[in-house]
Coordinates of C-alpha atoms and ligand atoms in Angstrom, one line a residue:
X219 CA 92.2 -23.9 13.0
X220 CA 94.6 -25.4 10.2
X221 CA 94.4 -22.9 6.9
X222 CA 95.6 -23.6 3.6
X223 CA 95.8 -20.4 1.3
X224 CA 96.1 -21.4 -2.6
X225 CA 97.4 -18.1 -4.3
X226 CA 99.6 -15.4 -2.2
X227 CA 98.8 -12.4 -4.3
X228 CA 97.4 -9.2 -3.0
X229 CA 94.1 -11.2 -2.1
X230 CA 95.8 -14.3 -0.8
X231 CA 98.7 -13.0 1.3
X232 CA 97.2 -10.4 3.3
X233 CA 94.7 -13.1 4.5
X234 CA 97.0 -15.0 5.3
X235 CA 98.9 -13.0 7.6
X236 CA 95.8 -11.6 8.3
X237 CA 94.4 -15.0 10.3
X238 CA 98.0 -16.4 11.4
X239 CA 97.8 -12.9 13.5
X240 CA 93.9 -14.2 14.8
X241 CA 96.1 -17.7 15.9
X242 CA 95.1 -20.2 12.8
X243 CA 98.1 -21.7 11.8
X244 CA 98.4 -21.0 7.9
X245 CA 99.9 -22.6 5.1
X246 CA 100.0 -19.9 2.2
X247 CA 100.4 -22.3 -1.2
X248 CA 101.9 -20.7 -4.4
X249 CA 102.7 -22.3 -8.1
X250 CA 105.2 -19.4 -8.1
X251 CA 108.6 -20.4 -7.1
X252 CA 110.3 -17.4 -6.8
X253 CA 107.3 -15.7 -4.8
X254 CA 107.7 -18.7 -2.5
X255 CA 111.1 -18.4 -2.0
X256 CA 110.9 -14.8 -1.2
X257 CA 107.9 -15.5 1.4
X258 CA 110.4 -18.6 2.9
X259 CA 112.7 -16.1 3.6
X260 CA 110.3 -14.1 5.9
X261 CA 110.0 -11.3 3.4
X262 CA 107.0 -9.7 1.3
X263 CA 106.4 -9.9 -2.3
X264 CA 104.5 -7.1 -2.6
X265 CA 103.5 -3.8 -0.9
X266 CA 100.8 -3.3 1.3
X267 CA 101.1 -0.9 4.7
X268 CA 101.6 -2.8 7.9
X269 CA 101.7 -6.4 6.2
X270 CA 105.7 -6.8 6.5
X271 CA 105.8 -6.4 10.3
X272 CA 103.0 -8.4 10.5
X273 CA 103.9 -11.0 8.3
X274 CA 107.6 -11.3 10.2
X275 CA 106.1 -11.5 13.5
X276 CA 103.4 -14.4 12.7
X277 CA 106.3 -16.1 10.9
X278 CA 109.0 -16.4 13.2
X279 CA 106.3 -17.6 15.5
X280 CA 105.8 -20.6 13.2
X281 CA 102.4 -19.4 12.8
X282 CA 102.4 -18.7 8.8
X283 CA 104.2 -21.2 6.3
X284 CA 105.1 -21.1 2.6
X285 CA 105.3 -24.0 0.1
X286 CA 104.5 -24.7 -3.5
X287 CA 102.8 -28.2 -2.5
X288 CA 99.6 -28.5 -1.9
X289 CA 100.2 -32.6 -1.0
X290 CA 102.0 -31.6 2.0
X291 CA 99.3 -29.1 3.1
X292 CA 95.9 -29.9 2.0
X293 CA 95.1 -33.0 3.9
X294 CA 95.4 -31.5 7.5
X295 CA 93.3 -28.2 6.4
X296 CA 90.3 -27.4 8.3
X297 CA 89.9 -24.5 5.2
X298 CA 91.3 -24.0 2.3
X299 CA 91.3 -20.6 1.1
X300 CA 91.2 -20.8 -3.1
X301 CA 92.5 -17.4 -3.5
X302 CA 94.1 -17.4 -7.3
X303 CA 93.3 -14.8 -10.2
X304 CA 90.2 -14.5 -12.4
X305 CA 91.5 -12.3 -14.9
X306 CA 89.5 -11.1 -17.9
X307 CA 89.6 -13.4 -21.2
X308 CA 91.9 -11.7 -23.5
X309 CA 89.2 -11.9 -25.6
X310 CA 85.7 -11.8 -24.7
X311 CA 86.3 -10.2 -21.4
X312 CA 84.7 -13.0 -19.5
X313 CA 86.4 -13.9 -16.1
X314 CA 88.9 -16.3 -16.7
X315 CA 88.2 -19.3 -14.5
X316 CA 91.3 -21.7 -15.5
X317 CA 93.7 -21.0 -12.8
X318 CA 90.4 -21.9 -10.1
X319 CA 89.7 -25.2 -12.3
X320 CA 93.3 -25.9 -12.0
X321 CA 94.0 -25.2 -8.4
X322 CA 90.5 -26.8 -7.7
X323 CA 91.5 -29.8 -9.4
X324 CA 94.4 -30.3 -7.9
X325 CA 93.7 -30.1 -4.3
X326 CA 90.7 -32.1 -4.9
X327 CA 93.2 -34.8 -5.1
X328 CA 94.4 -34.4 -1.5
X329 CA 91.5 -33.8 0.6
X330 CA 91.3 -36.1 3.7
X331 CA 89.0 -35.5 6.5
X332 CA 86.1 -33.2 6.5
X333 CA 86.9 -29.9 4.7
X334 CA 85.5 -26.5 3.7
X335 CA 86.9 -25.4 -0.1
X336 CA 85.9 -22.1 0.1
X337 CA 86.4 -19.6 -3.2
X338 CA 87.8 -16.4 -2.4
X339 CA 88.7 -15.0 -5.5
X340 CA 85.8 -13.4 -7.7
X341 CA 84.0 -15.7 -9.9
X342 CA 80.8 -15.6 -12.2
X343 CA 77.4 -17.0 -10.4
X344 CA 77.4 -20.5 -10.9
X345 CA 80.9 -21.2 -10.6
X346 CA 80.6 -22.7 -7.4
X347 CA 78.8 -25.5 -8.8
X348 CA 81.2 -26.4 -11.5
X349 CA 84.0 -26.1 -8.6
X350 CA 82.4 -28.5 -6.6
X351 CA 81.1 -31.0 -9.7
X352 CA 85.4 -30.7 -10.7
X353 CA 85.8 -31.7 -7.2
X354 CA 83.4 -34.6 -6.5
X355 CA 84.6 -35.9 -10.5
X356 CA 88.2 -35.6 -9.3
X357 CA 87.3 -37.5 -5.9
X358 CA 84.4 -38.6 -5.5
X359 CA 85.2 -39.8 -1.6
X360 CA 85.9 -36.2 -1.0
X361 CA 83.9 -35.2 2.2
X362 CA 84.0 -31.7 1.4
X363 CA 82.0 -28.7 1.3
X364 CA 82.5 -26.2 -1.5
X365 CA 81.0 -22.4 -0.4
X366 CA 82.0 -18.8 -1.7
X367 CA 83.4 -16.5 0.5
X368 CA 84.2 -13.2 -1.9
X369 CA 87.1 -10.8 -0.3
X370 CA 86.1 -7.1 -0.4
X371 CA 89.5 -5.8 0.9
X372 CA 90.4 -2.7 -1.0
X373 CA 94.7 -2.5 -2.1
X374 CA 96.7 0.1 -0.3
X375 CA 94.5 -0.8 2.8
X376 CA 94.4 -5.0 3.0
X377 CA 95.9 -5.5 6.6
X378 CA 93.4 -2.1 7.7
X379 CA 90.4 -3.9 5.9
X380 CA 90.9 -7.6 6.4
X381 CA 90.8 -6.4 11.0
X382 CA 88.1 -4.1 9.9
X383 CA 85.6 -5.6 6.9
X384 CA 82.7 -3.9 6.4
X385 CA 80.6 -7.5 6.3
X386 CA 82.0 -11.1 5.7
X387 CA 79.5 -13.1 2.9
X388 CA 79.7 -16.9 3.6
X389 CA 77.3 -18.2 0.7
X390 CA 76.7 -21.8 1.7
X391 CA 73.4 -23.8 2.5
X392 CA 75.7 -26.2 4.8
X393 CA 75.0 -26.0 8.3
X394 CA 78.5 -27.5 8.7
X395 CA 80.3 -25.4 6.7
X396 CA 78.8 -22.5 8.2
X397 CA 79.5 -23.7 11.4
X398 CA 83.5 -23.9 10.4
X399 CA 83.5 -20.5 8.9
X400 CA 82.0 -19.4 12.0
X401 CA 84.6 -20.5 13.8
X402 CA 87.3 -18.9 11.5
X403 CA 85.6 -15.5 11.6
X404 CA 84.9 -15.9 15.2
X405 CA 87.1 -12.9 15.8
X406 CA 84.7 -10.8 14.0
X407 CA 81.1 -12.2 15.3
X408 CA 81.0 -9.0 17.5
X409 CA 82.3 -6.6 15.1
X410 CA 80.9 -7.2 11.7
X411 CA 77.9 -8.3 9.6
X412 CA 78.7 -12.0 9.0
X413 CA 75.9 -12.7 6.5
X414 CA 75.0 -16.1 5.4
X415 CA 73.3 -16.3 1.9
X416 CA 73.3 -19.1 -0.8
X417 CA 76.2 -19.7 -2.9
X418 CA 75.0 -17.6 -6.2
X419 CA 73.9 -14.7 -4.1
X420 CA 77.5 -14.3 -2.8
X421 CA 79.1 -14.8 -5.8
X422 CA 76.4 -12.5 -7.0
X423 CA 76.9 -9.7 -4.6
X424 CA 80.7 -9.3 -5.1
X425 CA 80.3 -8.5 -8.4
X426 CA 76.9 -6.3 -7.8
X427 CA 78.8 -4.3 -5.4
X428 CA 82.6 -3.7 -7.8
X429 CA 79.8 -2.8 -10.5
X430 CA 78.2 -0.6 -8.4
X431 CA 81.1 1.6 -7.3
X432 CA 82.5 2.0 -10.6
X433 CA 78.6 3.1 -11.7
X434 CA 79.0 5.7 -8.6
X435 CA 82.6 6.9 -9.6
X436 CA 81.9 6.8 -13.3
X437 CA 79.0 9.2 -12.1
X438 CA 80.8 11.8 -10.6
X439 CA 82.8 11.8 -13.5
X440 CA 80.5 13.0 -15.6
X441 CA 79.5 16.0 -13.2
X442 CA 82.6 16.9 -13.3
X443 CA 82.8 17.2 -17.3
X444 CA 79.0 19.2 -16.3
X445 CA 81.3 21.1 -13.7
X446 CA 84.1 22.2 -16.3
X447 CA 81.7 23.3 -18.7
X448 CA 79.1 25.0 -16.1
X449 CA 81.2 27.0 -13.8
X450 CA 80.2 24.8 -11.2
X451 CA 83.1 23.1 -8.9
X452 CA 83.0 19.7 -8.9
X453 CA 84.5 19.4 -5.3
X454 CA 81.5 21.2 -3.5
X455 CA 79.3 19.5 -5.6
X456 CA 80.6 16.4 -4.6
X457 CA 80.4 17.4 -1.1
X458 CA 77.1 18.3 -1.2
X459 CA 76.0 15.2 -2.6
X460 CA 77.5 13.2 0.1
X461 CA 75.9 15.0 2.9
X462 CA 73.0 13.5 1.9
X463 CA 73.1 9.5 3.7
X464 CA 71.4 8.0 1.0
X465 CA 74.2 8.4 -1.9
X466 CA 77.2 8.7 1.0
X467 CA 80.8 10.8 0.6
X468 CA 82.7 7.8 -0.6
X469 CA 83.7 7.3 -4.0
X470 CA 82.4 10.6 -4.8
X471 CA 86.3 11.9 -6.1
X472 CA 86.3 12.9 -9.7
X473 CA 89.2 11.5 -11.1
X474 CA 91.1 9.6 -14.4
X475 CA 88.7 7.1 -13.9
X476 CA 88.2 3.8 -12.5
X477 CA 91.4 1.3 -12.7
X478 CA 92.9 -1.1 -11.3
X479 CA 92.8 -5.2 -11.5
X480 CA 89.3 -5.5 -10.1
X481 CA 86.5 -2.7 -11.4
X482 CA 87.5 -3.0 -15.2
X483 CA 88.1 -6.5 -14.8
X484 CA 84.6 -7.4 -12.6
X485 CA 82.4 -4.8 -15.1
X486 CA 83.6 -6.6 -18.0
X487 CA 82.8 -9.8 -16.3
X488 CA 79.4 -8.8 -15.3
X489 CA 78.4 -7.3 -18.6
X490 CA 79.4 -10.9 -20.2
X491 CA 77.5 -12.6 -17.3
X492 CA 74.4 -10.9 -18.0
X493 CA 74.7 -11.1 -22.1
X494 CA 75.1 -14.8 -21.2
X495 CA 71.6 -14.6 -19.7
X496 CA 69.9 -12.6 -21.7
X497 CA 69.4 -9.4 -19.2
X498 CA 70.2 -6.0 -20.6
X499 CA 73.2 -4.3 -18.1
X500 CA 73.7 -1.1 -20.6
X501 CA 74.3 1.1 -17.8
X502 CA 77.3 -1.2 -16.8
X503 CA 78.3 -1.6 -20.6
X504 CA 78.2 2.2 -21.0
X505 CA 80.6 3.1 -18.0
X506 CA 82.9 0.4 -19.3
X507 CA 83.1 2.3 -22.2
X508 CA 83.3 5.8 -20.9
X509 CA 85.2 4.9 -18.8
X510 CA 88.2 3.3 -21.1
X511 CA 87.6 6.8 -23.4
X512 CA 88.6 8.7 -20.5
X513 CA 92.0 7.9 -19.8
X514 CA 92.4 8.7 -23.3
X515 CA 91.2 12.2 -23.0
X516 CA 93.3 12.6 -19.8
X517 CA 96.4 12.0 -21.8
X518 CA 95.3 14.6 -24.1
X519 CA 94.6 17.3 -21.4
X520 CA 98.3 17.0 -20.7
X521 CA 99.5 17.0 -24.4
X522 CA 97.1 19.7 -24.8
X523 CA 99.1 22.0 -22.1
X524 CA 102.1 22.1 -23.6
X525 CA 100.9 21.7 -27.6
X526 CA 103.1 25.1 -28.2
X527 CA 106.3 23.8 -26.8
X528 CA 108.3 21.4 -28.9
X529 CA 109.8 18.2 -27.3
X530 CA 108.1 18.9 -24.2
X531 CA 109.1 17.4 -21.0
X532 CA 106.1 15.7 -19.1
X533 CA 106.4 15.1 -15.4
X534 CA 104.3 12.3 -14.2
X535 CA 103.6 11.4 -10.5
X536 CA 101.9 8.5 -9.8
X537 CA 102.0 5.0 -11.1
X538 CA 100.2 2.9 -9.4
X539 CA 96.4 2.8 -9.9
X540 CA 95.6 4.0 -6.4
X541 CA 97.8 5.5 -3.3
X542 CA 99.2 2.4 -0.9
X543 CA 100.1 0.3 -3.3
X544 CA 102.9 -0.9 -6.3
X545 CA 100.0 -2.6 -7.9
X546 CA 100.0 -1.0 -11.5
X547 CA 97.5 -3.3 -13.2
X548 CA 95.3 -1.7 -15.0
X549 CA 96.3 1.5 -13.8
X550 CA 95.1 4.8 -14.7
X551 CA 98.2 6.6 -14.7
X552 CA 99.5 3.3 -16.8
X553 CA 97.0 3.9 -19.4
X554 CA 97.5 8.1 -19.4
X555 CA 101.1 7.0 -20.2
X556 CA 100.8 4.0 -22.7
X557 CA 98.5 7.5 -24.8
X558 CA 101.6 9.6 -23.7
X559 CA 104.1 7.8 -25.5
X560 CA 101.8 6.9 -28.5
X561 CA 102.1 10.9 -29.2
X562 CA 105.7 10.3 -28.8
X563 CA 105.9 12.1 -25.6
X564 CA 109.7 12.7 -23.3
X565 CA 108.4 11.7 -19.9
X566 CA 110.2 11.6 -16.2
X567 CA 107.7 9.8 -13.7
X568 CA 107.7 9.1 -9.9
X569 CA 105.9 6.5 -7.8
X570 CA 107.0 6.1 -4.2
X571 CA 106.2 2.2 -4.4
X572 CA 105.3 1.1 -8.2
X573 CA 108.2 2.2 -10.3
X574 CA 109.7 -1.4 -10.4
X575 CA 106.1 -2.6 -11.3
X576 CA 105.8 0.5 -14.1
X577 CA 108.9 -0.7 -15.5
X578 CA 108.0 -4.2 -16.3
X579 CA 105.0 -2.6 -18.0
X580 CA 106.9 -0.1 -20.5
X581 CA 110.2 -0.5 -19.6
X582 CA 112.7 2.4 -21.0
X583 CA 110.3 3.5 -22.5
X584 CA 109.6 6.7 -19.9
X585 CA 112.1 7.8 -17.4
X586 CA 112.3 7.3 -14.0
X587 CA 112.9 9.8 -11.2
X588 CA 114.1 9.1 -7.3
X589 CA 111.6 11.8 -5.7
X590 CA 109.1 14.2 -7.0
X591 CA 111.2 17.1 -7.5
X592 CA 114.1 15.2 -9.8
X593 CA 110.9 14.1 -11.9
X594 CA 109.6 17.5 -12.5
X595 CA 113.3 19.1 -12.9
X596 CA 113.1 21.6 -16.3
X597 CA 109.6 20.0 -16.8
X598 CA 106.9 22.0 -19.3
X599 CA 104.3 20.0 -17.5
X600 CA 103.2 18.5 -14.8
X601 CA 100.8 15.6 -14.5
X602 CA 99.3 14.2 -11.5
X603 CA 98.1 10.9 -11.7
X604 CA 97.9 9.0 -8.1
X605 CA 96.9 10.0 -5.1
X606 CA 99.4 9.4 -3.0
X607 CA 99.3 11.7 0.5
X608 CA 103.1 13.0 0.0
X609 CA 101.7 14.8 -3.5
X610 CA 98.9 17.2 -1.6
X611 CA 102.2 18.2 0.6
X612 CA 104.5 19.3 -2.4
X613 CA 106.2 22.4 -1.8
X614 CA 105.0 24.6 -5.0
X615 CA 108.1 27.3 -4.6
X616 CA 110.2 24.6 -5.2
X617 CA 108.3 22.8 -8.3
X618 CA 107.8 26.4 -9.7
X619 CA 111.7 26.6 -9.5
X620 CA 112.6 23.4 -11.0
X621 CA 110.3 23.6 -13.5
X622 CA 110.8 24.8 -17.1
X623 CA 107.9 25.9 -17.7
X624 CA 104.8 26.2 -14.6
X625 CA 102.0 24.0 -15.9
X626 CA 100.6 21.7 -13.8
X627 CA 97.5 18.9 -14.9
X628 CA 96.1 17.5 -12.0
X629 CA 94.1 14.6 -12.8
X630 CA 93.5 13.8 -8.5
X631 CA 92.8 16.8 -7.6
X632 CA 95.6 16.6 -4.9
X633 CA 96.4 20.3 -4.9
X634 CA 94.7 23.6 -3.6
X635 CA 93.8 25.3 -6.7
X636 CA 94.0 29.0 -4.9
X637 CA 97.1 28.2 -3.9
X638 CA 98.9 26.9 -7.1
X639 CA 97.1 29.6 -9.1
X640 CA 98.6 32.4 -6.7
X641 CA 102.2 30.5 -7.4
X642 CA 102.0 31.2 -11.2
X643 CA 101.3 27.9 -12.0
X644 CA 98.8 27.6 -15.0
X645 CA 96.7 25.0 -13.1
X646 CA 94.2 22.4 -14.6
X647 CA 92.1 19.7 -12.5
X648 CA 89.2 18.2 -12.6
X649 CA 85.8 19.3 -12.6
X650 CA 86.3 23.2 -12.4
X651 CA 87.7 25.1 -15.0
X652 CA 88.5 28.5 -13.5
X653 CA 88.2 30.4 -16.7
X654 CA 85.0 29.4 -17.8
X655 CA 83.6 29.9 -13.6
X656 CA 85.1 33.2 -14.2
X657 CA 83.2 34.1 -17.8
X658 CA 80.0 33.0 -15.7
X659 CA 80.6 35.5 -13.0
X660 CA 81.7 38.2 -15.2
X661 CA 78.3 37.7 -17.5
X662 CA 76.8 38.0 -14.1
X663 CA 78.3 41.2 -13.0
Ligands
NAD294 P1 97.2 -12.1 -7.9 O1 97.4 -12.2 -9.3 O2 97.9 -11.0 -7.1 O3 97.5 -13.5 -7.1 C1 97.1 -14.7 -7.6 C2 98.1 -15.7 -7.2 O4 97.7 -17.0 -7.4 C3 99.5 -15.6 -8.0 O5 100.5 -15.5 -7.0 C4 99.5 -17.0 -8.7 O6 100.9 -17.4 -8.9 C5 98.7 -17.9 -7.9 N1 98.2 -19.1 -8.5 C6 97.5 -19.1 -9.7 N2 97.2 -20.4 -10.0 C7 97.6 -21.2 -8.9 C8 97.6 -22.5 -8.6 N3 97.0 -23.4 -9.4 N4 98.2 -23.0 -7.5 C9 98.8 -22.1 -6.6 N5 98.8 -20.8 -6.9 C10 98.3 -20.3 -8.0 O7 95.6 -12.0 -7.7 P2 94.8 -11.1 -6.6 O8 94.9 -9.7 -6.9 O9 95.3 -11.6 -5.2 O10 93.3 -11.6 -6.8 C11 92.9 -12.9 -6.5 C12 91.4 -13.0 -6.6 O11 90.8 -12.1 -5.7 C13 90.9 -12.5 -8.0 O12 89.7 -13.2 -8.3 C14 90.5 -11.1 -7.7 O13 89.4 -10.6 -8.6 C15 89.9 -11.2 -6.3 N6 90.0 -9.9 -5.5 C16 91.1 -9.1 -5.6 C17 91.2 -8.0 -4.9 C18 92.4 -7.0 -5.0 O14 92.3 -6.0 -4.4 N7 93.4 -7.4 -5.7 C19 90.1 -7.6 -4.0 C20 89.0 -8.5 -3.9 C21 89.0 -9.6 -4.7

């Protein structure tokens, strides 16, 4: 089938490359020149695992294009993919919907034959229906179809998740456009839950679902405050929990708290939603907040670790807002740092893919190391902020010897807290707090 992809960000390019590999021949579509240009030449513009190979391969074949025209590529597409940001109103928090009223009006201008307009990117119930009214205002001839198809790919995993989705949602009452998206998903008709509901349900459940799993993280972030003042360990709590199939292991990782550009983002966008229609969300407006206060008191568990050593040096490792990807949006470790330098603090930071992303965030404004040990050289602390794999591997002899002074603040709880304990290093992570465990066992004994 002929695809036309409008937006080639980390939602738009993966699928992309994603359904040149299943055969369709795909026209990625970007307003951004110099992203274009890039993609013309055969290479990525951002990181993802597996997607530069991929992306190579399908276009040398001829099977994936680039262009910044939507005149030369709408009128042969079977599909177009509207794949562009919804960012959150500066504002009021609302999803912004002007770049899908733009690119919606523009390539309502060059639809031919029959053609599905399906919205990828995450928009508010209802906007499906102002989509299409844009559409049939812009031209009326139009024989098209406008249906939501929401993307649920995580970063750091697109090419695994766009071969292996847990469901597809087509939300769409037309038996023709169903048919079409049948056809484009026939890959996964044997593998996956392809569920068909209408329109406002699957624009619905994308956002249900981001609000959920910040509700479930947010969650075991506030066991693991319980933990830290109990005794408890917030790591075999959390395993416990997930043994049990109805509440699942996944997502059950006490961390920083959420991040990222889609859980604050889609929250903040449901919260508005809902005070738009008059239903009370105070669970989701509560996490929103906790959740914003806690990167804050993150920062503050590192300043607080080395509060008796002037000019500290903080080591930082991790910048993106999960492991896999450069993506700092919203980031975590982003907004540990943005607190960091409020208190005027002398950091050295490592990512392993985001530090050109980290830099057009605050610049000079923290150092930047080539690897984890250069970071953490004559360090007075050390703060983990990502959870990237190569992190859980560091080799502690070495970090004790490079370091200036051996305190460690691991907000992923990437290392083995026996282990880093036995090295010397004053260790802090989250959701066990080995003195107070200790007072409890003592009153105990
Ligand atoms: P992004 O910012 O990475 O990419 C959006 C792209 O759209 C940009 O390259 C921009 O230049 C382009 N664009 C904007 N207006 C355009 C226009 N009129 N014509 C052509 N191109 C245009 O965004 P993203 O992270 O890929 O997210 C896209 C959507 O998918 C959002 O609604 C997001 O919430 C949703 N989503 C994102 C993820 C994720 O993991 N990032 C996951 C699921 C859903």
């Amino acid at each position: 089938m002929k695809v036309a992809i409008i937006g080639t960000g980390y939602v738009g390019l993966p699928t992309g490359v994603g359904l040149a590999e299943l055969g369709h021949d795909v026209v990625c579509i970007d307003k951004d020149e110099s992203k274009i240009k890039t993609l013309q030449s055969g290479r990525v513009t951002l990181y993802e695992d597996g997607l530069a190979e991929m992306l190579q391969k399908n276009f040398q074949a001829g099977k994936i294009k680039f262009t910044t025209s939507m005149k030369d590529s709408i009128p042969s597409a079977d599909v177009v993919l509207l794949a562009v940001g919804t960012p959150p109103h500066p504002v009021t928090k609302e999803a912004d919907l002007q770049y899908i009223f733009a690119a919606a009006e523009e390539l309502a201008l060059y639809l031919k034959d029959y053609t599905v307009v399906a919205v990828k990117s995450t928009v508010p119930v209802g906007t499906g229906d102002k989509v299409e009214a844009l559409i049939r205002k812009v031209n009326p001839q139009a024989d098209a179809d406008i249906i939501s198809v929401p993307e649920f790919l995580r970063e750091g995993y697109a090419v695994k998740d766009f071969f292996n989705p847990d469901r597809i949602v087509i939300g769409s009452n037309s038996e023709k456009a169903k048919k079409v998206m049948a056809n484009l998903y026939n890959y996964f008709a044997d593998k996956t839950e392809i569920l068909y509901v209408n329109r406002r349900s699957s624009e619905t459940i994308k956002y249900a679902s981001n609000a959920f799993l910040a509700v479930k993280i947010h969650y075991i972030n506030e066991m693991a405050n319980f933990c830290e003042q109990t005794g408890a360990d917030i790591a075999e709590v959390a395993k416990g929990m997930g043994l049990d199939k109805r509440i699942g292991n996944r997502f059950l990782n006490a961390g920083p708290g959420y991040g990222g550009s889609c859980f604050p983002k889609d929250t903040m966008a449901m919260a508005y939603i809902a005070r738009q229609y008059g239903v009370n969300m105070s669970l989701i407006e509560d996490v929103i907040k906790e959740n914003a206060a806690r990167k804050k008191q993150m920062a503050h568990r590192v300043l607080d670790a080395v509060k008796n050593i002037p000019n500290a040096k903080i080591a930082v490792w991790g910048l993106a807002f999960k492991e896999g990807t450069d993506d700092c949006r919203e980031s975590p470790a982003m907004e540990i740092i943005a607190e960091l330098i409020k208190n005027k603090a002398n950091i050295v930071a490592y990512d392993p893919q985001a530090m050109t992303n980290a830099q057009k965030l605050v610049g000079n404004q923290i150092k930047y190391a080539q690897d984890m040990l250069t970071a953490a050289q004559n360090a007075d602390v050390l703060a983990i902020l990502t959870e990237w794999p190569e992190f859980k591997n560091a080799d502690l002899d070495k970090l004790a010897q490079t370091m200036a002074h051996k305190n460690i603040v691991d907000c992923r709880n990437m290392l083995n807290k026996t282990e880093a304990t036995a090295k010397g290093f004053s260790y802090s992570c989250i959701g066990y707090n080995s003195e107070i465990a200790r007072s409890f066992q003592n009153k105990v004994a």
